[in-house]
Each structure stands twice: as structure tokens, then as C-alpha cells.
């Protein structure tokens, strides 16, 4: 049971890491996914919500990701 929880934690951590490393200028701007919006009263679309989620993930989870990644690395080094 503990091994299952650790594996799920590692998978979630890898997924969040993959979202956090997406660079807005290098990668997201090429496919048209920038945070710049035109107009004040525009309805948020699914695309704009995903862009906001990526931006919030990058902003809010930077320090927790460093800590979680360090714990996972130490766990894997010790218990393999």
C-alpha cells in the first residue's frame, strides 16, 4: 500500500514538473498560448483557463516542487 502511494506521488510530481517547466516565451508563444488577453469583458475560454492554470502552477508551486523533488530523490537514493 505504501509503495502505491509513493508511486502515485512520483507520477503526480512528474506531471506537475512537466507543467512547471513550460516556458511562456519559448514554447507557449509558438503555439499561441500566451497569457495576454484582448478586451475587458471577454468570457474565459477553456484555453485561457488552461493558460491560467499553467501560470499559477509555475508561480505557486515553485518552492513546494523543489521540496517534494528533493524528498523523492532522497527516498529513491536510500530505498531505491
mmCIF file of C-alpha atoms in Angstrom:
data_model
loop_
_atom_site.group_PDB
_atom_site.id
_atom_site.type_symbol
_atom_site.label_atom_id
_atom_site.label_comp_id
_atom_site.label_asym_id
_atom_site.label_seq_id
_atom_site.Cartn_x
_atom_site.Cartn_y
_atom_site.Cartn_z
ATOM 1 C CA UNK A 1 0.000 0.000 0.000
ATOM 2 C CA UNK A 2 2.825 2.395 0.881
ATOM 3 C CA UNK A 3 4.563 1.633 -2.392
ATOM 4 C CA UNK A 4 1.398 2.516 -4.300
ATOM 5 C CA UNK A 5 1.158 5.880 -2.527
ATOM 6 C CA UNK A 6 4.821 6.603 -3.285
ATOM 7 C CA UNK A 7 4.381 5.693 -6.954
ATOM 8 C CA UNK A 8 1.294 7.902 -7.277
ATOM 9 C CA UNK A 9 3.178 10.751 -5.582
ATOM 10 C CA UNK A 10 6.060 10.362 -8.032
ATOM 11 C CA UNK A 11 3.718 10.352 -11.030
ATOM 12 C CA UNK A 12 1.868 13.453 -9.809
ATOM 13 C CA UNK A 13 5.173 15.175 -9.112
ATOM 14 C CA UNK A 14 6.427 14.407 -12.624
ATOM 15 C CA UNK A 15 3.208 15.733 -14.132
ATOM 16 C CA UNK A 16 3.380 18.973 -12.142
ATOM 17 C CA UNK A 17 7.068 19.313 -13.046
ATOM 18 C CA UNK A 18 6.207 18.968 -16.715
ATOM 19 C CA UNK A 19 3.664 21.778 -16.408
ATOM 20 C CA UNK A 20 6.041 23.969 -14.419
ATOM 21 C CA UNK A 21 8.877 23.844 -16.958
ATOM 22 C CA UNK A 22 6.798 25.095 -19.887
ATOM 23 C CA UNK A 23 8.352 28.449 -20.755
ATOM 24 C CA UNK A 24 5.844 31.006 -21.975
ATOM 25 C CA UNK A 25 8.104 32.848 -24.412
ATOM 26 C CA UNK A 26 9.949 29.858 -25.861
ATOM 27 C CA UNK A 27 7.276 27.213 -26.089
ATOM 28 C CA UNK A 28 3.796 28.508 -25.347
ATOM 29 C CA UNK A 29 4.042 31.632 -27.540
ATOM 30 C CA UNK A 30 4.871 29.476 -30.560
ATOM 31 C CA UNK A 31 1.574 27.659 -30.319
ATOM 32 C CA UNK A 32 -0.403 30.776 -29.398
ATOM 33 C CA UNK A 33 -0.869 30.073 -25.703
ATOM 34 C CA UNK A 34 0.172 33.340 -24.078
ATOM 35 C CA UNK A 35 -1.484 35.000 -21.097
ATOM 36 C CA UNK A 36 -2.197 38.206 -22.999
ATOM 37 C CA UNK A 37 -5.900 38.870 -23.480
ATOM 38 C CA UNK A 38 -7.681 41.397 -25.628
ATOM 39 C CA UNK A 39 -10.687 43.170 -24.152
ATOM 40 C CA UNK A 40 -12.054 43.520 -20.670
ATOM 41 C CA UNK A 41 -15.377 41.714 -20.786
ATOM 42 C CA UNK A 42 -14.362 38.592 -22.652
ATOM 43 C CA UNK A 43 -15.636 35.273 -21.400
ATOM 44 C CA UNK A 44 -12.875 32.944 -20.211
ATOM 45 C CA UNK A 45 -12.462 30.059 -22.602
ATOM 46 C CA UNK A 46 -11.060 26.622 -21.873
ATOM 47 C CA UNK A 47 -7.801 27.686 -23.497
ATOM 48 C CA UNK A 48 -7.484 30.766 -21.269
ATOM 49 C CA UNK A 49 -8.260 28.682 -18.178
ATOM 50 C CA UNK A 50 -5.504 26.200 -19.099
ATOM 51 C CA UNK A 51 -3.075 29.080 -19.638
ATOM 52 C CA UNK A 52 -4.017 30.495 -16.222
ATOM 53 C CA UNK A 53 -3.534 27.045 -14.659
ATOM 54 C CA UNK A 54 -0.056 26.747 -16.186
ATOM 55 C CA UNK A 55 0.857 30.229 -14.969
ATOM 56 C CA UNK A 56 -0.475 29.578 -11.470
ATOM 57 C CA UNK A 57 1.354 26.252 -11.294
ATOM 58 C CA UNK A 58 4.600 27.943 -12.228
ATOM 59 C CA UNK A 59 4.068 30.714 -9.688
ATOM 60 C CA UNK A 60 2.591 28.945 -6.674
ATOM 61 C CA UNK A 61 4.250 25.533 -6.773
ATOM 62 C CA UNK A 62 7.876 26.531 -7.382
ATOM 63 C CA UNK A 63 9.099 26.140 -3.768
ATOM 64 C CA UNK A 64 6.897 23.121 -2.901
ATOM 65 C CA UNK A 65 8.130 21.360 -6.048
ATOM 66 C CA UNK A 66 11.731 21.864 -5.016
ATOM 67 C CA UNK A 67 10.993 20.359 -1.606
ATOM 68 C CA UNK A 68 8.928 17.459 -2.986
ATOM 69 C CA UNK A 69 11.540 16.678 -5.647
ATOM 70 C CA UNK A 70 14.291 16.685 -3.010
ATOM 71 C CA UNK A 71 12.315 14.300 -0.799
ATOM 72 C CA UNK A 72 11.626 11.968 -3.744
ATOM 73 C CA UNK A 73 15.299 11.975 -4.781
ATOM 74 C CA UNK A 74 16.452 11.211 -1.232
ATOM 75 C CA UNK A 75 13.813 8.461 -0.912
ATOM 76 C CA UNK A 76 14.884 6.859 -4.187
ATOM 77 C CA UNK A 77 18.566 7.077 -3.302
ATOM 78 C CA UNK A 78 18.052 5.472 0.099
ATOM 79 C CA UNK A 79 15.395 2.876 -0.654
ATOM 80 C CA UNK A 80 15.959 2.518 -4.412
#
